Short mmCIF file of C-alpha atoms in Angstrom, two decimals:
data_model
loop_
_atom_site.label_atom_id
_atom_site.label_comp_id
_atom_site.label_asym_id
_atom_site.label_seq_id
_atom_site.Cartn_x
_atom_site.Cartn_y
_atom_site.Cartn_z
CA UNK D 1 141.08 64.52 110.44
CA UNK D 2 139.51 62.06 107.57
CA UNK D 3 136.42 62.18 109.64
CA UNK D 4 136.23 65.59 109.67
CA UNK D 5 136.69 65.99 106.17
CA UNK D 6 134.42 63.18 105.34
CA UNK D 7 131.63 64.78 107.21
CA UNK D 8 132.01 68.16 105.84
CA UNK D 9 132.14 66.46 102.37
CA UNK D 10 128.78 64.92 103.50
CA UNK D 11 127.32 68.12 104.58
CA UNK D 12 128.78 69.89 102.09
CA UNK D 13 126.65 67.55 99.39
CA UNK D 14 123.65 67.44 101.57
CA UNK D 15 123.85 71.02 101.13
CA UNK D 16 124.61 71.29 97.17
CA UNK D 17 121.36 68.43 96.77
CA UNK D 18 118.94 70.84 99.02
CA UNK D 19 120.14 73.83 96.47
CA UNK D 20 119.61 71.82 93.82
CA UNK D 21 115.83 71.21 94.80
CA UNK D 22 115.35 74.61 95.49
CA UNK D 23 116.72 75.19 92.52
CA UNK D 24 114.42 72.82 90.56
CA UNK D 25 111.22 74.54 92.13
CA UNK D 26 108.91 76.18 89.52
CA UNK D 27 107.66 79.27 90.55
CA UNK D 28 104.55 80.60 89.34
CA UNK D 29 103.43 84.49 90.53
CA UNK D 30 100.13 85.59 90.92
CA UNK D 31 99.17 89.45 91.10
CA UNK D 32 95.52 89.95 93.10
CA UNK D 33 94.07 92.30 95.15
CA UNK D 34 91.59 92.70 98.16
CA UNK D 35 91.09 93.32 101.76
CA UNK D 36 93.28 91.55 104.08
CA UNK D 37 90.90 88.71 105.08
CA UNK D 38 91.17 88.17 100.95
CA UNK D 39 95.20 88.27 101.13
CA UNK D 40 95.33 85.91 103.96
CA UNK D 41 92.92 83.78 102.11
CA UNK D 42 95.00 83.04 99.10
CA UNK D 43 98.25 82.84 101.04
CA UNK D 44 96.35 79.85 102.83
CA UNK D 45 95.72 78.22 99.25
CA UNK D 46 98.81 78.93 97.80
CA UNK D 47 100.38 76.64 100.96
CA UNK D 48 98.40 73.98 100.60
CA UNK D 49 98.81 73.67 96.76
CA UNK D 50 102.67 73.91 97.19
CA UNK D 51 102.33 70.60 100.12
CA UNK D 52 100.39 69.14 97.72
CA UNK D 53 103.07 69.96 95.12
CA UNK D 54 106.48 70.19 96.67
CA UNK D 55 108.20 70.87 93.45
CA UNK D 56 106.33 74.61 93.10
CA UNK D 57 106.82 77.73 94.85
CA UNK D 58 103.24 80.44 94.44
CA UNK D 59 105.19 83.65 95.05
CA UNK D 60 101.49 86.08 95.87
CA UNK D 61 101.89 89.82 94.42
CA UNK D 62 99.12 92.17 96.09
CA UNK D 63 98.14 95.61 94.44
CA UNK D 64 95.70 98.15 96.43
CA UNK D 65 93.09 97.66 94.93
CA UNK D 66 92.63 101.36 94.22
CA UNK D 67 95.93 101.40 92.62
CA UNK D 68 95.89 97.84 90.85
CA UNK D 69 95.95 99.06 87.50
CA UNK D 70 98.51 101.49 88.00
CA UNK D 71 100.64 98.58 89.45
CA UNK D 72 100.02 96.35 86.48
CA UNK D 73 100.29 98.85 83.80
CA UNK D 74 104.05 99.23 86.00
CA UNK D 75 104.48 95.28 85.38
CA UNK D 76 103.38 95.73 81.85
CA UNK D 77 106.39 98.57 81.30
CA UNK D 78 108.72 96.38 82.71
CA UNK D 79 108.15 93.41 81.06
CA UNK D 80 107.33 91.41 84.40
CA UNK D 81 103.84 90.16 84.05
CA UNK D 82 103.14 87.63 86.50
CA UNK D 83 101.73 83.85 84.96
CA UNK D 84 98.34 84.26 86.87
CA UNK D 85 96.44 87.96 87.48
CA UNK D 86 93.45 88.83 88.75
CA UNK D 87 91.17 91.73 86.37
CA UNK D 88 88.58 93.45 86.72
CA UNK D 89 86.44 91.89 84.08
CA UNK D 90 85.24 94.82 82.17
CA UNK D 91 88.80 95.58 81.66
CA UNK D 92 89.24 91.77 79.94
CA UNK D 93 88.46 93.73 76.20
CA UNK D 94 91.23 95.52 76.34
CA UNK D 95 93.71 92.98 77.81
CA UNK D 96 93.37 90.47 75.48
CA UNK D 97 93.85 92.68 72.55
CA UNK D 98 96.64 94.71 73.96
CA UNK D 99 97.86 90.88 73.73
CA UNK D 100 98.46 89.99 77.69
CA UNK D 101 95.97 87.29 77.93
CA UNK D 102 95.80 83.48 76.58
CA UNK D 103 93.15 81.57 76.09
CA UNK D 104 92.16 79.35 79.39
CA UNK D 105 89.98 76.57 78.41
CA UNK D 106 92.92 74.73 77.78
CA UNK D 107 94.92 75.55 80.94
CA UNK D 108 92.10 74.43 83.57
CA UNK D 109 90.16 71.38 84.41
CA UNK D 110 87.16 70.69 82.16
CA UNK D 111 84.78 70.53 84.60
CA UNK D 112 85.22 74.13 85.76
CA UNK D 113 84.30 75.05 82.56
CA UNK D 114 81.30 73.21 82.91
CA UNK D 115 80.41 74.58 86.31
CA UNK D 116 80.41 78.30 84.89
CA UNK D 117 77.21 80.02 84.97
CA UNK D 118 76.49 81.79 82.06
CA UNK D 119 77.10 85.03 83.40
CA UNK D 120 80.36 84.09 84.19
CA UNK D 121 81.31 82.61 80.77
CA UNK D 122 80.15 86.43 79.70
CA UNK D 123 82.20 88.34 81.71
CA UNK D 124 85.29 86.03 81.23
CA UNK D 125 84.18 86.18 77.19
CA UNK D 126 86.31 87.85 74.55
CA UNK D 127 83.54 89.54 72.16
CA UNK D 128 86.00 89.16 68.89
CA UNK D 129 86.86 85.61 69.06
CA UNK D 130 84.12 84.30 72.01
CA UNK D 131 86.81 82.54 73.26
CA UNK D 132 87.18 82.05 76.74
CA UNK D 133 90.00 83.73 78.78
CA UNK D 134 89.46 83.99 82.26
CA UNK D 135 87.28 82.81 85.07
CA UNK D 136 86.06 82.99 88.36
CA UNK D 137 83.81 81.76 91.41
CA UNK D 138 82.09 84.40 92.03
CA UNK D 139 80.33 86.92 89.97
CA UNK D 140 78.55 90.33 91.04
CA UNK D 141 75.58 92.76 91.22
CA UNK D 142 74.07 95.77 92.88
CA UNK D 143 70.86 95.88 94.47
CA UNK D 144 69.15 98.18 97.11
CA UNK D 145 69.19 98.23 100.64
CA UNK D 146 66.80 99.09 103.07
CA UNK D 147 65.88 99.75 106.61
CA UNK D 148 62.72 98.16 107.60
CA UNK D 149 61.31 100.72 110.00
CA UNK D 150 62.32 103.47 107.87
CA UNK D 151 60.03 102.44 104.88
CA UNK D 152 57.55 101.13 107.19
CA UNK D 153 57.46 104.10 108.56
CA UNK D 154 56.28 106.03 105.53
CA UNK D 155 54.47 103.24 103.74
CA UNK D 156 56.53 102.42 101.53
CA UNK D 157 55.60 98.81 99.47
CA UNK D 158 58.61 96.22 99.67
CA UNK D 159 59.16 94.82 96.32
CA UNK D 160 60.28 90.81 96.34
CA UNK D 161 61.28 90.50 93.28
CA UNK D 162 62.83 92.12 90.03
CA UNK D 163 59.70 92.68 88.35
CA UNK D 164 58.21 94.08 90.97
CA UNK D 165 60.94 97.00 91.28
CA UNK D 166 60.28 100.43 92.08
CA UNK D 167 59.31 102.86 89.47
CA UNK D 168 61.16 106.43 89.24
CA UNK D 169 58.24 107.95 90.87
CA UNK D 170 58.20 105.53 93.69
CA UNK D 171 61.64 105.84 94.01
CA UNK D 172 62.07 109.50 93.67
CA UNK D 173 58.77 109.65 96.13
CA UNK D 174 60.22 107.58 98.69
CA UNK D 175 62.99 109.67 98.92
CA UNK D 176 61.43 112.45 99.65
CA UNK D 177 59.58 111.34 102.23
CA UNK D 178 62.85 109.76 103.66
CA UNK D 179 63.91 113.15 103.82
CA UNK D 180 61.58 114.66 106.72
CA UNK D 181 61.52 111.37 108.66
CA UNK D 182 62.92 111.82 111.86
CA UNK D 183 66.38 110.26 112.48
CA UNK D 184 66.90 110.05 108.69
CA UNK D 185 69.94 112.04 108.35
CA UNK D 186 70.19 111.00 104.18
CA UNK D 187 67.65 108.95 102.33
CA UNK D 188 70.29 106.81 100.51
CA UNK D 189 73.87 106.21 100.28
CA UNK D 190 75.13 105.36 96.82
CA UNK D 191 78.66 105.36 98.83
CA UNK D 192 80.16 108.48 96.41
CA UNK D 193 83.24 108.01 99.29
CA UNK D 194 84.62 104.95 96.90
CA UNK D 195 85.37 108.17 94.67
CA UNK D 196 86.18 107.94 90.85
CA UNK D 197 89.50 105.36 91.27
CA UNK D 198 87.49 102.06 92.20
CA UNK D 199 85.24 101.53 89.20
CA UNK D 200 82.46 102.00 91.78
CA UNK D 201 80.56 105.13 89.65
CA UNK D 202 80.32 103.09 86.42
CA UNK D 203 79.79 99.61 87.76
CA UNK D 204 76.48 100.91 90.54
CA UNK D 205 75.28 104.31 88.88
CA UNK D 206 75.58 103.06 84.37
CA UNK D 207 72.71 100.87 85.92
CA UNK D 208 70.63 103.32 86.94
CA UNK D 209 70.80 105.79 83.62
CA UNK D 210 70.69 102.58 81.69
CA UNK D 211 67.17 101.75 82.60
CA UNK D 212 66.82 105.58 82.21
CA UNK D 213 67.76 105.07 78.55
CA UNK D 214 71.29 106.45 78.69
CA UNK D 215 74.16 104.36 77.62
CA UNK D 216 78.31 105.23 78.16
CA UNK D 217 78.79 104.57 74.40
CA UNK D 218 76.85 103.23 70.94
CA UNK D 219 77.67 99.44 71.05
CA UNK D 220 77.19 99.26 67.71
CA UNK D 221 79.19 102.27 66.07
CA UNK D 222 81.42 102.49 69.12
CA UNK D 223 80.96 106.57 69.33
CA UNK D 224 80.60 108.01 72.58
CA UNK D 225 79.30 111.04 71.27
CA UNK D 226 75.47 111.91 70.28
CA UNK D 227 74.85 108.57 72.84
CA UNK D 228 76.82 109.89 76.40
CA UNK D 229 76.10 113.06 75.68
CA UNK D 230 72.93 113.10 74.48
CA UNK D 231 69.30 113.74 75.65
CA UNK D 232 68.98 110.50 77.76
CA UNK D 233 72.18 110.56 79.38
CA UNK D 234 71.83 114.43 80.02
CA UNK D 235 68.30 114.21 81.73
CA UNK D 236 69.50 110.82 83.61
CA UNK D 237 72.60 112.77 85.09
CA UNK D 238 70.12 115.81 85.83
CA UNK D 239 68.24 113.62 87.76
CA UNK D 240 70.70 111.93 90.21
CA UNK D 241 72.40 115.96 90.14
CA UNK D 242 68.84 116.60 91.46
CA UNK D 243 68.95 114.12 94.30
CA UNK D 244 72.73 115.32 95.22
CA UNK D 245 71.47 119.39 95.41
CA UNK D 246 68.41 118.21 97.47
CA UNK D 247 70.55 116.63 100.28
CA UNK D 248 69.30 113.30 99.45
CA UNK D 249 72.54 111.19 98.83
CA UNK D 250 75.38 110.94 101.57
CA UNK D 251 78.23 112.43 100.53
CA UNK D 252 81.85 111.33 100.01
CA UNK D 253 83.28 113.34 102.94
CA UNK D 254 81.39 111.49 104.92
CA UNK D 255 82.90 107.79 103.95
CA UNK D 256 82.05 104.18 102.81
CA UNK D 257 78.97 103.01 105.02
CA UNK D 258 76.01 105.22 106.79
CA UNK D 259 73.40 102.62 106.36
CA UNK D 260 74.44 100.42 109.36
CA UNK D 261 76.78 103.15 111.02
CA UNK D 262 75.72 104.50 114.50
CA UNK D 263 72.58 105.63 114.46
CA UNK D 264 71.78 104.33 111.12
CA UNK D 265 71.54 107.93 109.29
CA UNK D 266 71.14 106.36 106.04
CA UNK D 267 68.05 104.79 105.25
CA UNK D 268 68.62 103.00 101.90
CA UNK D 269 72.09 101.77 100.47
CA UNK D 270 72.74 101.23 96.55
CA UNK D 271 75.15 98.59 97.93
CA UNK D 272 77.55 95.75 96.15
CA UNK D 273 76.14 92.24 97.26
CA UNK D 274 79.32 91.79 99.44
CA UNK D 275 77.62 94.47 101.28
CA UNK D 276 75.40 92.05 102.40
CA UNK D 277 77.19 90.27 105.22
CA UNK D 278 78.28 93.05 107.59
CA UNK D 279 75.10 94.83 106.83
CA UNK D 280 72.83 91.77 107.94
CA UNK D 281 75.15 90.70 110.82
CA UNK D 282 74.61 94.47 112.17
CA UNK D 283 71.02 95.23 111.15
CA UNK D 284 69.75 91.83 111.68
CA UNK D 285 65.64 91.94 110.95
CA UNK D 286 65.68 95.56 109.95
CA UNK D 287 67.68 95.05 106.69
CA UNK D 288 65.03 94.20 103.64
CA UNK D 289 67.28 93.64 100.15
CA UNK D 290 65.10 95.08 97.00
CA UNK D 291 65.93 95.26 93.06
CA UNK D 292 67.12 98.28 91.81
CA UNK D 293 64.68 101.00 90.98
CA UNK D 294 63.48 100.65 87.52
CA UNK D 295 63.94 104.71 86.69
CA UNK D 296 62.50 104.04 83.00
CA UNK D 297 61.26 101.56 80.53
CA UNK D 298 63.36 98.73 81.73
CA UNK D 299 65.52 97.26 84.52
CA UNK D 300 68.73 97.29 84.21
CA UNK D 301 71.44 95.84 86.90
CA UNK D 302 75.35 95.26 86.70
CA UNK D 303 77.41 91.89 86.18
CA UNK D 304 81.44 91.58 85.94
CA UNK D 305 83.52 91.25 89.02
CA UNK D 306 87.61 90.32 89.27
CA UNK D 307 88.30 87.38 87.62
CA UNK D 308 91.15 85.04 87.08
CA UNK D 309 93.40 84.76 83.83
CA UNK D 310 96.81 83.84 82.34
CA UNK D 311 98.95 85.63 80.91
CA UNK D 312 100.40 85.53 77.31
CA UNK D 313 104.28 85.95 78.89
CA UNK D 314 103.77 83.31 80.84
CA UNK D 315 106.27 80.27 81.27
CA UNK D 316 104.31 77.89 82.59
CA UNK D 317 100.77 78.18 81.81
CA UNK D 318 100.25 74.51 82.61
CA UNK D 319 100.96 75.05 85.94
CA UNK D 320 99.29 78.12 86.45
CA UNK D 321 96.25 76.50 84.82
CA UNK D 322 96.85 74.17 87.91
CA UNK D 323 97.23 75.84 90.78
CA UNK D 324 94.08 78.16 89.49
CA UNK D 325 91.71 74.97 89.39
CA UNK D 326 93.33 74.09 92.92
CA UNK D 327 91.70 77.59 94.09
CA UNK D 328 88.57 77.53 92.51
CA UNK D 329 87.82 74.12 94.17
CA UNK D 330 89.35 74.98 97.68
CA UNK D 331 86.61 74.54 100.37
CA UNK D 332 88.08 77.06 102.39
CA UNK D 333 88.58 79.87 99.99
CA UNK D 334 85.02 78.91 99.12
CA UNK D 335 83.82 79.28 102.67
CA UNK D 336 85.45 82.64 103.16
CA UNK D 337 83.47 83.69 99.89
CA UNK D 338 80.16 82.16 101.19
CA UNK D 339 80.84 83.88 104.71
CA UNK D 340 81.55 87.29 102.53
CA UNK D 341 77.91 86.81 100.20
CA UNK D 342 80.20 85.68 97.32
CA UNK D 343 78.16 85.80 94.29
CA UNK D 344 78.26 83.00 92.80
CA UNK D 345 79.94 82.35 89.25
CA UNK D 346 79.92 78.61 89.28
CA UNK D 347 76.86 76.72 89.82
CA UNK D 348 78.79 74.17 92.69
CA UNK D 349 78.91 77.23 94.69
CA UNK D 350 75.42 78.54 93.74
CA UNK D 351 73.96 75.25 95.39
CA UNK D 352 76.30 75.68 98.49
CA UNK D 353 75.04 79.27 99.39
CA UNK D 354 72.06 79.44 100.69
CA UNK D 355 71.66 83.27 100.66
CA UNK D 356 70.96 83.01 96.95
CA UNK D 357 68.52 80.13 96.88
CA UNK D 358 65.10 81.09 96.33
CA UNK D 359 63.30 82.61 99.62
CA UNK D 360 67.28 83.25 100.25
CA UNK D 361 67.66 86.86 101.65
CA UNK D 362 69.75 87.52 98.52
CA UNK D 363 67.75 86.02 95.45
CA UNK D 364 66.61 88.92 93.95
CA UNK D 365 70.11 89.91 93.30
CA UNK D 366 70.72 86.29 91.80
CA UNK D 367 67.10 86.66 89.97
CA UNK D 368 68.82 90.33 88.78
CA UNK D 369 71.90 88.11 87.02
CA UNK D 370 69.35 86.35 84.68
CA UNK D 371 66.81 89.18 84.19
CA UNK D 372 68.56 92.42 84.20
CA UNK D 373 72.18 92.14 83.84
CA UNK D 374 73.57 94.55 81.29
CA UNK D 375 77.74 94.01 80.86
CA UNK D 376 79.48 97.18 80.70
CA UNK D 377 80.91 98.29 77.14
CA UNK D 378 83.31 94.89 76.41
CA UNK D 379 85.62 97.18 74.19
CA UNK D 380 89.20 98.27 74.59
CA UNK D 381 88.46 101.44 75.07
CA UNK D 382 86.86 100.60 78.24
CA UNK D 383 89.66 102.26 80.38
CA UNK D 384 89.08 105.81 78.63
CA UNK D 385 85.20 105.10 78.99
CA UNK D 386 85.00 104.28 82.65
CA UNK D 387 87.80 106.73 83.82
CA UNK D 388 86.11 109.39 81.18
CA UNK D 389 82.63 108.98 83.07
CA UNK D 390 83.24 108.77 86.40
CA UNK D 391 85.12 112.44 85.90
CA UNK D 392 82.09 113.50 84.42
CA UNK D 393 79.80 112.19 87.04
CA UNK D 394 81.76 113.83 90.09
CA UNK D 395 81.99 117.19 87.64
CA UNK D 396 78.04 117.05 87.40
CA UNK D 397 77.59 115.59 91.29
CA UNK D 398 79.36 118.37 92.51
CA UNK D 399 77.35 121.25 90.50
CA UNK D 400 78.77 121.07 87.09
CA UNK D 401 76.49 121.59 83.98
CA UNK D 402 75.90 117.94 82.79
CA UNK D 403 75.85 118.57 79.16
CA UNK D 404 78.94 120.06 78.89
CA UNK D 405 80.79 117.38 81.27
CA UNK D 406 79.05 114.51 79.35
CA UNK D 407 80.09 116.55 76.02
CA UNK D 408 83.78 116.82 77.23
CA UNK D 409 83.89 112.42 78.19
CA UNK D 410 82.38 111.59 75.25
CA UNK D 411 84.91 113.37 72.87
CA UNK D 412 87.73 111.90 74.93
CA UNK D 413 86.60 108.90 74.31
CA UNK D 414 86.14 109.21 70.90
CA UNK D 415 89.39 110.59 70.40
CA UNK D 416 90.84 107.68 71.73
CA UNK D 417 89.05 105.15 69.71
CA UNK D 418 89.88 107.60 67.10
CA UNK D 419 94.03 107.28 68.24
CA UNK D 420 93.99 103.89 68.31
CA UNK D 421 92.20 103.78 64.73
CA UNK D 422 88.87 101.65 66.36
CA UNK D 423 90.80 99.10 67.87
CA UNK D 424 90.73 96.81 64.66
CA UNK D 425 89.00 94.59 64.38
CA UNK D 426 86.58 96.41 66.65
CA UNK D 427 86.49 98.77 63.66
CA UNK D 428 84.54 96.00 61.77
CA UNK D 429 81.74 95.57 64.20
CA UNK D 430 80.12 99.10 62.77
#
């Protein structure tokens, strides 16, 4: 009986010394998005950083990524922020002064910093204080796809590099000849199916009326209206209306991808550079990649992807600074990212990814980064000013009068500057 009760006193403390180290664990949450090959990804990472650090549990929080900033606005509302989150960077304005981010040159390893291009330091910049609070590998752009024999077909000239873009009337020329080739079902798919919930509208079209000589807002008074709604923005919308009503552009209903689908109905593709990988491995030799269209004075292309911060609420930003430096210097999350045309944000990973290198089949959208990239407004207001536009541009896509749709975005988004009396010390800036 003494044996009995000295082993379940044994296995009794065995048992209150394991709870005690679970107990001791630090656990850190981090709240991402992306496909499941992403998910998987960072689950991988998170259990290697937790062998390598048996005293820390990562507990992974995935939103949709459609949804993601309905689920963190949830977090925000119920005071649960996680210690690491992934942003859309054009969205960093507004997070940092709505007071959820910290500063993270403090929290990771020096040398990261260091290994930032500077188009990654931009996107991860705060425009009031230039601090830095967030970072990430990779970076992004848009540039144009195209099917060999289509354009070959009609003569079209191949540009190879950003200064050698397409004008408007090249562009708008090509398309029209697109149009009557045979098996051409739509001369270019701008991939409308993301709809108006992913950021896709003002991240791939702004571009476009940009170099047209339209802008979402004055960056200097921080009015949306007499600049979205006025004569550049109006005739820029008019024009991509035009291509819609002429049957040029593949329509939502009919989904994500008809430039490598059966058949290949799509002849061009105003495609992310992740597009890249599954449209190469499919097209092979057929697939050309080409700058984006210069449709006025000036080229303009897109920067800003999802990025990593900390938040403010935090408990233990050390630690989270950790683990994040752990990720960013993983091999294999950096091989997934190579194997997905990861743009690269830190110059390590620019030298390991070949695609990018010059003669790479992706250069000119690495060339585009240091030429052409335009940020999108860095303001909080940016939520109104995205979600405001996109509405506009499916209003005018599907028929509506683009004056009076640009009209109607701009004065929400001055009223909500307005509400929010300029977002001191945005105010200032005028």
């Amino acid at each position: 009986m003494g044996k009995r009760l000295l082993s379940a006193l044994l296995v009794s403390t065995s048992l209150a010394v394991s709870a005690g180290l679970a107990e001791a664990k630090t656990v850190i949450h981090m709240m991402h998005q992306g496909d499941p090959g992403w998910v998987k990804t960072y689950g991988d990472v998170a259990k290697r950083f937790e062998e390598a650090n048996p005293d820390v549990d990562v507990e992974l929080i995935y939103a949709p990524h459609d949804a993601y900033n309905e689920k963190f606005s949830a977090a925000v509302m119920a005071k649960q922020l996680p210690d690491i989150m992934e942003l859309d960077a054009p969205f960093l304005a507004n997070y940092v002064w709505s007071g959820y981010l910290q500063p993270i040159k403090p929290l990771i390893e020096r040398d990261i910093v260091g290994d930032m291009t500077p188009s990654n330091v931009a996107q991860g910049t705060y425009p009031i204080d230039k601090d830095l609070y967030a970072v990430g590998l990779t970076d992004s752009s848009v540039v144009l796809y195209g099917n060999k024999k289509y354009l070959e077909a009609i003569g079209a000239r191949i540009p190879k590099s950003v200064d050698d873009a397409w004008t408007r009337e090249e562009f708008e020329g090509y398309l029209e000849k697109l149009s009557k080739l045979d098996g051409v079902k739509w001369p270019i798919d701008t991939f409308r199916g993301y709809g108006i919930k992913t950021e896709w509208i003002t991240y791939a079209y702004g571009p476009l009326l940009e170099s047209a000589g339209c802008d979402l807002i004055d960056r200097t008074s921080w009015k949306a209206t007499g600049t979205l709604d006025g004569e550049a923005c109006v005739n820029a919308l008019t024009m991509m209306q035009t291509w819609v009503k002429n049957g040029w552009v593949v329509p939502g209903s009919s989904g994500t991808n008809q430039f490598y689908a059966d058949g290949k109905p799509a002849a061009l593709a105003l495609g992310g550079h992740w597009f890249y990988a599954e449209a190469a491995a499919a097209m092979k030799d057929d697939i050309v990649v080409m700058p984006l269209p210069k449709l006025g004075t000036k080229g303009v292309s897109p920067n800003g992807t999802w990025i990593w911060g900390i938040t403010k609420s935090s408990e233990h930003p050390d630690l989270a600074g950790k683990f994040l430096s752990f990720l960013l210097k993983d091999k294999a999350y950096r091989e997934f990212a190579k194997e997905n045309s990861g743009f690269p944000g830190l110059k390590s990973f620019a030298a390991d990814s070949p695609v990018y290198a010059a003669g790479g089949p992706m250069a000119v959208a690495f060339e585009q980064a240091s030429k052409t990239a335009v940020a999108r407004p860095p303001h909080p207001a940016y939520p109104t000013i995205t979600s405001a536009f996109m509405q506009a541009v499916d209003k005018i896509f599907n028929g509506g009068d683009a004056k009076e749709a640009l009209s109607e975005a701009a004065q929400k988004i001055d009223e909500d500057i307005e509400d929010n009396a300029g977002y001191p010390p945005f105010d200032a800036q005028q």
